[in-house]
Amino acid sequence: MTDDTTLTVAVLGTGIMGAPMARNLAKAGFDVRVWNRTSDKAEPLAADGAIVCASPREAADGADVVITMLADDDAVASVVDGDDGAFSAGGSPIWLQMSTVGVEGTERLSSLAADRGIRYLDAPVLGTKQPAEDGALTVLASGDDDVRDVVQPVFDAIGSRTTWLGKTGQATRLKLALNSWVLALTSATAEALALADGLGVDPKLFLDTIEGGPLDVKYAHVKGGAMLRGEFPTAFPVDGAAKDARLIVEAASAAGVQARVADAVATHMQNAADAGHGRDDMAAVWDVVRRP
Ligand code: NAP
C-alpha cells in the first residue's frame, strides 16, 4: 500500500549492483521503476514489486528520484539524454548518479544536469555485490545539500552508512582514492601469492602467515582464496576494475601524483580483460600475474 508521500524511484541499470539496490528500495517501501538496456536483467525485479519499464524515459516519467547505476559516463550520458532518455520525460527529479565515472565524467554529467535544471548528487558507492544485496553499501554523497533530507531514506535503503562530502565531485574523488587501494590490494595479493608459488612455497602459507597479525586484511583472504581456488564468480568485474584503474591513473596524473602502482594495476587489469576475463571477478588478475 502506498500513499501520496511515497517516493517514486527510477533505477536505470540493473546489473550486478543496480539490481540488488532496486530490490532493497522496493523492500523498503519505495515505488520502484527499473530499466536496463538488456531487458532480461530487469524483468526478474517485477517479482520484487518493481515496475519494469521499456525505456529510461518511461522509468523517469513522474519519478521523484532517478538513480543511474551504469558502466561508465558514456553509458550514463546516453541513458539520460536523447529522445528516449530519462531527461526527455520532463519533470524535475533529483538525480543520484551512483555509477563510478571519475572526475571528468562527474563534471560532464553534472553539467548535463545543470543545463536541464535537474538537481544532481554525485553519489558513488563503496562495497560490492554482497553488500549491495545486504543493503550494506557505503554511500559517498556530494552536491546539492538542499535535497539531503529527501534522499537520505533512499540511501538508507541501499546502504548502512552515508558519508556526506560537500561540493559536487568530492565523493567521486574519495571513491577513486578508495578504489586505488582496493585494486592495488587485489593485485598485490595476486603478486604475493604468485611469488610464493614461483619460489616453490605453498602460496596458502602466505595467507596463513598474515592471518590475525598487523599485515592482515580480510580482503586478501577473500580475493586470495578465490585466486587459489581458481574460481572467479563475479562481484567486481575485471572490465569495471580496468575502467576504474584508468580513471585513477587519469586523476592522479591531473593531480600531479606519481601513481606508479596504479599504472601497474591498470596494466594488470587490462591484460586480464584482454585474456578473456572481462566478466570474471577481478581476482582473475591472478591468471595474468602468473602467466604474463
Ligand atoms: P555491470 O553488472 O556490468 O552493469 C553495468 C550496467 O551498465 C548494465 O546495466 C549494462 O547494461 C549497463 N550498460 C553498459 N553500457 C551501456 C550502454 N552503452 N548503454 C546503456 N547501458 C549500458 O556492472 P556493475 O558492477 O553493476 O557496475 C555498475 C556501476 O557501479 C559501474 O560504474 C561500477 O564501476 C560501479 N560499481 C561497481 C561495484 C562492483 O563491485 N561491482 C562496486 C561499486 C561501484 P547491459 O545489462 O545491457 O549490459
mmCIF file of C-alpha atoms and ligand atoms in Angstrom:
data_model
loop_
_atom_site.group_PDB
_atom_site.id
_atom_site.type_symbol
_atom_site.label_atom_id
_atom_site.label_comp_id
_atom_site.label_asym_id
_atom_site.label_seq_id
_atom_site.Cartn_x
_atom_site.Cartn_y
_atom_site.Cartn_z
ATOM 1 C CA MET A 1 0.000 0.000 0.000
ATOM 2 C CA THR A 2 1.455 3.386 -0.957
ATOM 3 C CA ASP A 3 0.347 6.928 -0.200
ATOM 4 C CA ASP A 4 0.993 10.394 -1.627
ATOM 5 C CA THR A 5 4.226 10.719 0.319
ATOM 6 C CA THR A 6 5.788 7.537 -1.063
ATOM 7 C CA LEU A 7 8.717 8.466 -3.281
ATOM 8 C CA THR A 8 8.919 7.003 -6.758
ATOM 9 C CA VAL A 9 12.477 5.948 -7.550
ATOM 10 C CA ALA A 10 13.644 5.024 -11.058
ATOM 11 C CA VAL A 11 16.699 2.763 -11.180
ATOM 12 C CA LEU A 12 18.422 2.874 -14.567
ATOM 13 C CA GLY A 13 20.856 -0.025 -14.866
ATOM 14 C CA THR A 14 20.117 -3.319 -13.143
ATOM 15 C CA GLY A 15 23.470 -5.089 -13.400
ATOM 16 C CA ILE A 16 25.437 -6.641 -10.544
ATOM 17 C CA MET A 17 24.925 -3.549 -8.357
ATOM 18 C CA GLY A 18 21.756 -1.901 -9.685
ATOM 19 C CA ALA A 19 19.518 -4.992 -9.380
ATOM 20 C CA PRO A 20 20.046 -5.577 -5.636
ATOM 21 C CA MET A 21 19.841 -1.833 -4.995
ATOM 22 C CA ALA A 22 16.440 -1.733 -6.726
ATOM 23 C CA ARG A 23 15.324 -4.814 -4.785
ATOM 24 C CA ASN A 24 16.228 -3.193 -1.462
ATOM 25 C CA LEU A 25 14.425 0.020 -2.414
ATOM 26 C CA ALA A 26 11.281 -1.975 -3.190
ATOM 27 C CA LYS A 27 11.663 -3.858 0.097
ATOM 28 C CA ALA A 28 11.928 -0.519 1.938
ATOM 29 C CA GLY A 29 8.548 0.550 0.519
ATOM 30 C CA PHE A 30 9.511 2.921 -2.298
ATOM 31 C CA ASP A 31 7.639 2.803 -5.589
ATOM 32 C CA VAL A 32 10.390 1.447 -7.798
ATOM 33 C CA ARG A 33 10.657 1.534 -11.582
ATOM 34 C CA VAL A 34 13.535 -0.232 -13.311
ATOM 35 C CA TRP A 35 15.053 -0.133 -16.756
ATOM 36 C CA ASN A 36 18.022 -1.993 -18.208
ATOM 37 C CA ARG A 37 19.397 -1.994 -21.774
ATOM 38 C CA THR A 38 19.259 -5.794 -21.769
ATOM 39 C CA SER A 39 15.721 -6.196 -20.520
ATOM 40 C CA ASP A 40 16.049 -9.745 -19.202
ATOM 41 C CA LYS A 41 18.237 -8.406 -16.373
ATOM 42 C CA ALA A 42 15.433 -6.071 -15.254
ATOM 43 C CA GLU A 43 12.468 -8.416 -15.676
ATOM 44 C CA PRO A 44 13.087 -10.588 -12.565
ATOM 45 C CA LEU A 45 12.676 -7.446 -10.425
ATOM 46 C CA ALA A 46 8.939 -7.474 -11.169
ATOM 47 C CA ALA A 47 8.699 -10.312 -8.625
ATOM 48 C CA ASP A 48 10.091 -7.877 -6.034
ATOM 49 C CA GLY A 49 7.384 -5.312 -6.770
ATOM 50 C CA ALA A 50 9.318 -3.108 -9.209
ATOM 51 C CA ILE A 51 7.682 -1.869 -12.403
ATOM 52 C CA VAL A 52 9.812 -2.895 -15.371
ATOM 53 C CA CYS A 53 9.944 -0.130 -17.980
ATOM 54 C CA ALA A 54 10.671 -0.215 -21.700
ATOM 55 C CA SER A 55 12.825 2.935 -21.784
ATOM 56 C CA PRO A 56 14.686 5.314 -19.445
ATOM 57 C CA ARG A 57 12.072 7.915 -20.333
ATOM 58 C CA GLU A 58 9.197 5.679 -19.202
ATOM 59 C CA ALA A 59 11.031 4.859 -15.953
ATOM 60 C CA ALA A 60 11.803 8.518 -15.178
ATOM 61 C CA ASP A 61 8.364 9.871 -16.137
ATOM 62 C CA GLY A 62 6.928 11.288 -12.901
ATOM 63 C CA ALA A 63 9.728 9.831 -10.753
ATOM 64 C CA ASP A 64 10.892 11.836 -7.729
ATOM 65 C CA VAL A 65 14.365 10.330 -7.809
ATOM 66 C CA VAL A 66 16.372 8.877 -10.703
ATOM 67 C CA ILE A 67 19.312 6.609 -9.909
ATOM 68 C CA THR A 68 21.892 5.770 -12.565
ATOM 69 C CA MET A 69 23.998 2.648 -11.907
ATOM 70 C CA LEU A 70 25.678 2.062 -15.258
ATOM 71 C CA ALA A 71 29.080 1.076 -16.611
ATOM 72 C CA ASP A 72 30.657 4.496 -17.278
ATOM 73 C CA ASP A 73 29.955 8.129 -18.107
ATOM 74 C CA ASP A 74 29.248 7.433 -21.801
ATOM 75 C CA ALA A 75 26.610 4.878 -20.826
ATOM 76 C CA VAL A 76 25.088 7.286 -18.301
ATOM 77 C CA ALA A 77 25.010 10.209 -20.755
ATOM 78 C CA SER A 78 23.362 8.055 -23.434
ATOM 79 C CA VAL A 79 20.706 6.866 -20.972
ATOM 80 C CA VAL A 80 19.716 10.270 -19.613
ATOM 81 C CA ASP A 81 19.973 12.209 -22.893
ATOM 82 C CA GLY A 82 18.262 11.692 -26.240
ATOM 83 C CA ASP A 83 14.672 11.124 -27.342
ATOM 84 C CA ASP A 84 14.058 8.134 -25.081
ATOM 85 C CA GLY A 85 16.410 9.323 -22.356
ATOM 86 C CA ALA A 86 15.430 9.942 -18.752
ATOM 87 C CA PHE A 87 15.586 13.743 -19.186
ATOM 88 C CA SER A 88 13.086 13.653 -22.041
ATOM 89 C CA ALA A 89 10.393 12.664 -19.510
ATOM 90 C CA GLY A 90 10.318 16.268 -18.237
ATOM 91 C CA GLY A 91 9.655 16.968 -14.567
ATOM 92 C CA SER A 92 12.414 17.822 -12.125
ATOM 93 C CA PRO A 93 13.577 14.641 -10.419
ATOM 94 C CA ILE A 94 16.591 14.507 -8.156
ATOM 95 C CA TRP A 95 19.329 12.614 -9.960
ATOM 96 C CA LEU A 96 21.506 10.305 -7.847
ATOM 97 C CA GLN A 97 24.449 9.444 -10.067
ATOM 98 C CA MET A 98 25.853 6.346 -8.340
ATOM 99 C CA SER A 99 27.999 4.810 -11.122
ATOM 100 C CA THR A 100 31.779 5.231 -10.889
ATOM 101 C CA VAL A 101 32.559 7.790 -13.593
ATOM 102 C CA GLY A 102 35.698 9.624 -12.440
ATOM 103 C CA VAL A 103 36.432 13.311 -12.075
ATOM 104 C CA GLU A 104 35.897 14.381 -15.696
ATOM 105 C CA GLY A 105 32.845 12.129 -16.016
ATOM 106 C CA THR A 106 31.314 13.784 -12.966
ATOM 107 C CA GLU A 107 31.959 17.244 -14.407
ATOM 108 C CA ARG A 108 30.386 16.171 -17.702
ATOM 109 C CA LEU A 109 27.278 14.654 -16.110
ATOM 110 C CA SER A 110 26.725 17.387 -13.522
ATOM 111 C CA SER A 111 26.925 19.953 -16.360
ATOM 112 C CA LEU A 112 24.342 17.967 -18.314
ATOM 113 C CA ALA A 113 22.076 18.108 -15.258
ATOM 114 C CA ALA A 114 22.673 21.817 -14.687
ATOM 115 C CA ASP A 115 21.832 22.596 -18.348
ATOM 116 C CA ARG A 116 18.457 20.913 -17.839
ATOM 117 C CA GLY A 117 17.711 22.279 -14.379
ATOM 118 C CA ILE A 118 17.974 18.818 -12.773
ATOM 119 C CA ARG A 119 19.328 18.550 -9.219
ATOM 120 C CA TYR A 120 22.392 16.304 -9.237
ATOM 121 C CA LEU A 121 24.034 14.345 -6.468
ATOM 122 C CA ASP A 122 27.412 12.723 -7.016
ATOM 123 C CA ALA A 123 26.846 9.507 -5.035
ATOM 124 C CA PRO A 124 29.180 6.596 -5.829
ATOM 125 C CA VAL A 125 29.168 3.596 -3.520
ATOM 126 C CA LEU A 126 31.782 1.573 -1.712
ATOM 127 C CA GLY A 127 31.083 -2.155 -1.491
ATOM 128 C CA THR A 128 30.450 -4.848 -3.996
ATOM 129 C CA LYS A 129 27.785 -7.479 -4.861
ATOM 130 C CA GLN A 130 27.231 -8.942 -1.383
ATOM 131 C CA PRO A 131 26.981 -5.583 0.447
ATOM 132 C CA ALA A 132 24.639 -4.405 -2.328
ATOM 133 C CA GLU A 133 22.426 -7.457 -1.716
ATOM 134 C CA ASP A 134 22.560 -6.886 2.046
ATOM 135 C CA GLY A 135 21.712 -3.165 1.752
ATOM 136 C CA ALA A 136 25.056 -2.547 3.418
ATOM 137 C CA LEU A 137 26.881 -0.326 0.924
ATOM 138 C CA THR A 138 28.673 2.845 1.987
ATOM 139 C CA VAL A 139 27.244 5.772 0.043
ATOM 140 C CA LEU A 140 29.605 8.669 -0.616
ATOM 141 C CA ALA A 141 27.462 11.718 -1.345
ATOM 142 C CA SER A 142 28.362 15.193 -2.517
ATOM 143 C CA GLY A 143 26.438 18.022 -4.128
ATOM 144 C CA ASP A 144 23.209 19.873 -3.526
ATOM 145 C CA ASP A 145 22.747 19.852 0.278
ATOM 146 C CA ASP A 146 19.129 21.042 -0.025
ATOM 147 C CA VAL A 147 17.968 17.588 -1.110
ATOM 148 C CA ARG A 148 19.712 15.754 1.709
ATOM 149 C CA ASP A 149 16.598 15.115 3.801
ATOM 150 C CA VAL A 150 14.670 13.832 0.786
ATOM 151 C CA VAL A 151 17.308 11.406 -0.421
ATOM 152 C CA GLN A 152 18.656 10.118 2.902
ATOM 153 C CA PRO A 153 15.899 7.448 3.178
ATOM 154 C CA VAL A 154 16.826 6.278 -0.335
ATOM 155 C CA PHE A 155 20.476 5.950 0.676
ATOM 156 C CA ASP A 156 19.423 4.213 3.907
ATOM 157 C CA ALA A 157 17.630 1.521 1.895
ATOM 158 C CA ILE A 158 20.741 0.880 -0.197
ATOM 159 C CA GLY A 159 23.477 1.310 2.350
ATOM 160 C CA SER A 160 24.320 1.094 6.019
ATOM 161 C CA ARG A 161 26.296 4.318 6.028
ATOM 162 C CA THR A 162 26.289 7.603 4.127
ATOM 163 C CA THR A 163 29.294 9.903 4.167
ATOM 164 C CA TRP A 164 28.439 13.457 3.067
ATOM 165 C CA LEU A 165 31.386 15.218 1.496
ATOM 166 C CA GLY A 166 30.396 18.734 0.492
ATOM 167 C CA LYS A 167 30.528 20.078 -3.023
ATOM 168 C CA THR A 168 29.849 18.003 -6.156
ATOM 169 C CA GLY A 169 32.781 15.832 -7.169
ATOM 170 C CA GLN A 170 34.256 15.303 -3.701
ATOM 171 C CA ALA A 171 32.507 11.939 -3.381
ATOM 172 C CA THR A 172 33.928 10.781 -6.709
ATOM 173 C CA ARG A 173 37.401 11.937 -5.666
ATOM 174 C CA LEU A 174 37.244 9.908 -2.441
ATOM 175 C CA LYS A 175 35.826 6.928 -4.365
ATOM 176 C CA LEU A 176 38.870 6.975 -6.681
ATOM 177 C CA ALA A 177 41.254 7.021 -3.705
ATOM 178 C CA LEU A 178 39.358 4.126 -2.095
ATOM 179 C CA ASN A 179 39.338 2.107 -5.313
ATOM 180 C CA SER A 180 43.049 2.717 -5.849
ATOM 181 C CA TRP A 181 43.529 0.910 -2.525
ATOM 182 C CA VAL A 182 41.105 -1.933 -3.334
ATOM 183 C CA LEU A 183 42.577 -2.562 -6.798
ATOM 184 C CA ALA A 184 46.172 -2.345 -5.570
ATOM 185 C CA LEU A 185 45.361 -4.739 -2.722
ATOM 186 C CA THR A 186 43.895 -7.264 -5.161
ATOM 187 C CA SER A 187 46.888 -7.004 -7.492
ATOM 188 C CA ALA A 188 49.380 -7.129 -4.606
ATOM 189 C CA THR A 189 47.654 -10.237 -3.221
ATOM 190 C CA ALA A 190 47.931 -11.900 -6.639
ATOM 191 C CA GLU A 191 51.622 -10.983 -6.903
ATOM 192 C CA ALA A 192 52.496 -12.153 -3.377
ATOM 193 C CA LEU A 193 50.727 -15.483 -3.907
ATOM 194 C CA ALA A 194 52.288 -15.922 -7.350
ATOM 195 C CA LEU A 195 55.722 -15.071 -5.986
ATOM 196 C CA ALA A 196 55.427 -17.654 -3.220
ATOM 197 C CA ASP A 197 54.237 -20.191 -5.781
ATOM 198 C CA GLY A 198 57.011 -19.280 -8.231
ATOM 199 C CA LEU A 199 59.616 -19.648 -5.476
ATOM 200 C CA GLY A 200 58.364 -23.109 -4.642
ATOM 201 C CA VAL A 201 56.458 -22.211 -1.449
ATOM 202 C CA ASP A 202 52.833 -23.236 -0.972
ATOM 203 C CA PRO A 203 51.041 -19.874 -1.600
ATOM 204 C CA LYS A 204 48.411 -20.683 1.018
ATOM 205 C CA LEU A 205 51.182 -20.246 3.602
ATOM 206 C CA PHE A 206 51.225 -16.543 2.709
ATOM 207 C CA LEU A 207 47.568 -16.161 3.745
ATOM 208 C CA ASP A 208 48.033 -18.384 6.811
ATOM 209 C CA THR A 209 51.057 -16.374 7.955
ATOM 210 C CA ILE A 210 49.452 -12.904 7.748
ATOM 211 C CA GLU A 211 46.249 -14.116 9.434
ATOM 212 C CA GLY A 212 45.490 -12.265 12.675
ATOM 213 C CA GLY A 213 48.659 -10.146 12.572
ATOM 214 C CA PRO A 214 49.284 -6.489 11.718
ATOM 215 C CA LEU A 215 49.687 -7.317 7.999
ATOM 216 C CA ASP A 216 46.304 -8.996 7.808
ATOM 217 C CA VAL A 217 43.342 -7.674 5.851
ATOM 218 C CA LYS A 218 40.124 -9.594 5.224
ATOM 219 C CA TYR A 219 40.121 -8.667 1.556
ATOM 220 C CA ALA A 220 43.383 -10.591 0.983
ATOM 221 C CA HIS A 221 41.668 -13.778 2.175
ATOM 222 C CA VAL A 222 38.510 -13.173 0.111
ATOM 223 C CA LYS A 223 40.333 -12.402 -3.140
ATOM 224 C CA GLY A 224 43.381 -14.602 -2.390
ATOM 225 C CA GLY A 225 41.135 -17.554 -1.556
ATOM 226 C CA ALA A 226 39.342 -17.145 -4.902
ATOM 227 C CA MET A 227 42.707 -16.990 -6.682
ATOM 228 C CA LEU A 228 43.950 -20.207 -5.090
ATOM 229 C CA ARG A 229 40.680 -21.976 -5.889
ATOM 230 C CA GLY A 230 40.783 -20.632 -9.461
ATOM 231 C CA GLU A 231 37.146 -19.590 -9.075
ATOM 232 C CA PHE A 232 36.125 -16.092 -10.065
ATOM 233 C CA PRO A 233 32.361 -15.648 -9.510
ATOM 234 C CA THR A 234 31.784 -12.019 -10.338
ATOM 235 C CA ALA A 235 31.421 -9.424 -7.607
ATOM 236 C CA PHE A 236 33.629 -6.705 -9.110
ATOM 237 C CA PRO A 237 34.146 -7.484 -12.805
ATOM 238 C CA VAL A 238 37.569 -7.123 -14.436
ATOM 239 C CA ASP A 239 36.046 -4.776 -17.051
ATOM 240 C CA GLY A 240 34.892 -2.429 -14.276
ATOM 241 C CA ALA A 241 38.228 -2.704 -12.477
ATOM 242 C CA ALA A 242 40.132 -1.859 -15.691
ATOM 243 C CA LYS A 243 37.847 1.146 -16.233
ATOM 244 C CA ASP A 244 38.316 2.335 -12.633
ATOM 245 C CA ALA A 245 42.084 1.837 -12.874
ATOM 246 C CA ARG A 246 42.156 4.119 -15.943
ATOM 247 C CA LEU A 247 40.094 6.750 -14.095
ATOM 248 C CA ILE A 248 42.525 6.571 -11.150
ATOM 249 C CA VAL A 249 45.587 6.971 -13.394
ATOM 250 C CA GLU A 250 43.989 9.970 -15.178
ATOM 251 C CA ALA A 251 43.008 11.615 -11.892
ATOM 252 C CA ALA A 252 46.465 11.021 -10.375
ATOM 253 C CA SER A 253 48.152 12.492 -13.423
ATOM 254 C CA ALA A 254 45.944 15.595 -13.305
ATOM 255 C CA ALA A 255 46.721 15.938 -9.581
ATOM 256 C CA GLY A 256 50.490 15.620 -10.093
ATOM 257 C CA VAL A 257 50.671 12.354 -8.143
ATOM 258 C CA GLN A 258 53.283 9.739 -9.201
ATOM 259 C CA ALA A 259 50.876 6.799 -9.160
ATOM 260 C CA ARG A 260 53.190 4.078 -10.447
ATOM 261 C CA VAL A 261 51.357 1.345 -8.538
ATOM 262 C CA ALA A 262 48.070 2.465 -10.100
ATOM 263 C CA ASP A 263 49.748 2.355 -13.528
ATOM 264 C CA ALA A 264 50.838 -1.241 -12.952
ATOM 265 C CA VAL A 265 47.383 -2.165 -11.646
ATOM 266 C CA ALA A 266 45.797 -0.685 -14.782
ATOM 267 C CA THR A 267 48.099 -2.830 -16.944
ATOM 268 C CA HIS A 268 47.292 -5.989 -14.949
ATOM 269 C CA MET A 269 43.536 -5.376 -15.159
ATOM 270 C CA GLN A 270 43.645 -4.572 -18.884
ATOM 271 C CA ASN A 271 45.729 -7.712 -19.512
ATOM 272 C CA ALA A 272 43.149 -9.745 -17.592
ATOM 273 C CA ALA A 273 40.354 -8.236 -19.711
ATOM 274 C CA ASP A 274 42.321 -8.920 -22.930
ATOM 275 C CA ALA A 275 42.828 -12.529 -21.782
ATOM 276 C CA GLY A 276 39.050 -13.016 -21.784
ATOM 277 C CA HIS A 277 38.361 -12.374 -18.092
ATOM 278 C CA GLY A 278 36.346 -9.170 -18.616
ATOM 279 C CA ARG A 279 33.180 -10.530 -16.991
ATOM 280 C CA ASP A 280 35.005 -12.547 -14.311
ATOM 281 C CA ASP A 281 35.739 -11.153 -10.891
ATOM 282 C CA MET A 282 38.898 -9.051 -10.692
ATOM 283 C CA ALA A 283 40.508 -11.845 -8.650
ATOM 284 C CA ALA A 284 41.087 -13.344 -12.124
ATOM 285 C CA VAL A 285 44.046 -10.954 -12.364
ATOM 286 C CA TRP A 286 45.806 -13.924 -10.731
ATOM 287 C CA ASP A 287 45.813 -15.678 -14.107
ATOM 288 C CA VAL A 288 47.774 -12.925 -15.860
ATOM 289 C CA VAL A 289 50.110 -12.264 -12.942
ATOM 290 C CA ARG A 290 51.098 -15.930 -13.006
ATOM 291 C CA ARG A 291 51.381 -16.102 -16.805
ATOM 292 C CA PRO A 292 52.429 -12.699 -18.167
HETATM 293 P P1 NAP B 1 27.512 -4.486 -14.591
HETATM 294 O O1 NAP B 1 26.839 -5.610 -13.925
HETATM 295 O O2 NAP B 1 28.448 -4.747 -15.707
HETATM 296 O O3 NAP B 1 26.396 -3.451 -15.058
HETATM 297 C C1 NAP B 1 26.684 -2.451 -15.988
HETATM 298 C C2 NAP B 1 25.378 -1.809 -16.389
HETATM 299 O O4 NAP B 1 25.635 -0.781 -17.366
HETATM 300 C C3 NAP B 1 24.399 -2.783 -17.040
HETATM 301 O O5 NAP B 1 23.111 -2.383 -16.672
HETATM 302 C C4 NAP B 1 24.649 -2.540 -18.521
HETATM 303 O O6 NAP B 1 23.567 -2.897 -19.360
HETATM 304 C C5 NAP B 1 24.801 -1.039 -18.497
HETATM 305 N N1 NAP B 1 25.426 -0.505 -19.700
HETATM 306 C C6 NAP B 1 26.704 -0.668 -20.117
HETATM 307 N N2 NAP B 1 26.910 0.037 -21.256
HETATM 308 C C7 NAP B 1 25.740 0.627 -21.568
HETATM 309 C C8 NAP B 1 25.318 1.498 -22.600
HETATM 310 N N3 NAP B 1 26.167 1.892 -23.575
HETATM 311 N N4 NAP B 1 24.044 1.934 -22.608
HETATM 312 C C9 NAP B 1 23.186 1.543 -21.622
HETATM 313 N N5 NAP B 1 23.507 0.730 -20.595
HETATM 314 C C10 NAP B 1 24.783 0.289 -20.570
HETATM 315 O O7 NAP B 1 28.363 -3.605 -13.577
HETATM 316 P P2 NAP B 1 28.150 -3.211 -12.057
HETATM 317 O O8 NAP B 1 29.206 -3.915 -11.278
HETATM 318 O O9 NAP B 1 26.715 -3.319 -11.658
HETATM 319 O O10 NAP B 1 28.615 -1.680 -12.126
HETATM 320 C C11 NAP B 1 27.739 -0.591 -12.326
HETATM 321 C C12 NAP B 1 28.472 0.652 -11.841
HETATM 322 O O11 NAP B 1 28.736 0.518 -10.444
HETATM 323 C C13 NAP B 1 29.839 0.884 -12.504
HETATM 324 O O12 NAP B 1 30.050 2.262 -12.691
HETATM 325 C C14 NAP B 1 30.817 0.320 -11.476
HETATM 326 O O13 NAP B 1 32.112 0.904 -11.601
HETATM 327 C C15 NAP B 1 30.123 0.704 -10.190
HETATM 328 N N6 NAP B 1 30.458 -0.110 -9.010
HETATM 329 C C16 NAP B 1 30.607 -1.458 -9.125
HETATM 330 C C17 NAP B 1 30.935 -2.201 -7.987
HETATM 331 C C18 NAP B 1 31.120 -3.689 -8.035
HETATM 332 O O14 NAP B 1 31.785 -4.221 -7.139
HETATM 333 N N7 NAP B 1 30.581 -4.425 -8.992
HETATM 334 C C19 NAP B 1 31.097 -1.554 -6.758
HETATM 335 C C20 NAP B 1 30.918 -0.173 -6.667
HETATM 336 C C21 NAP B 1 30.598 0.529 -7.823
HETATM 337 P P3 NAP B 1 23.506 -4.376 -20.014
HETATM 338 O O15 NAP B 1 22.998 -5.260 -18.925
HETATM 339 O O16 NAP B 1 22.576 -4.208 -21.158
HETATM 340 O O17 NAP B 1 24.916 -4.713 -20.455
#
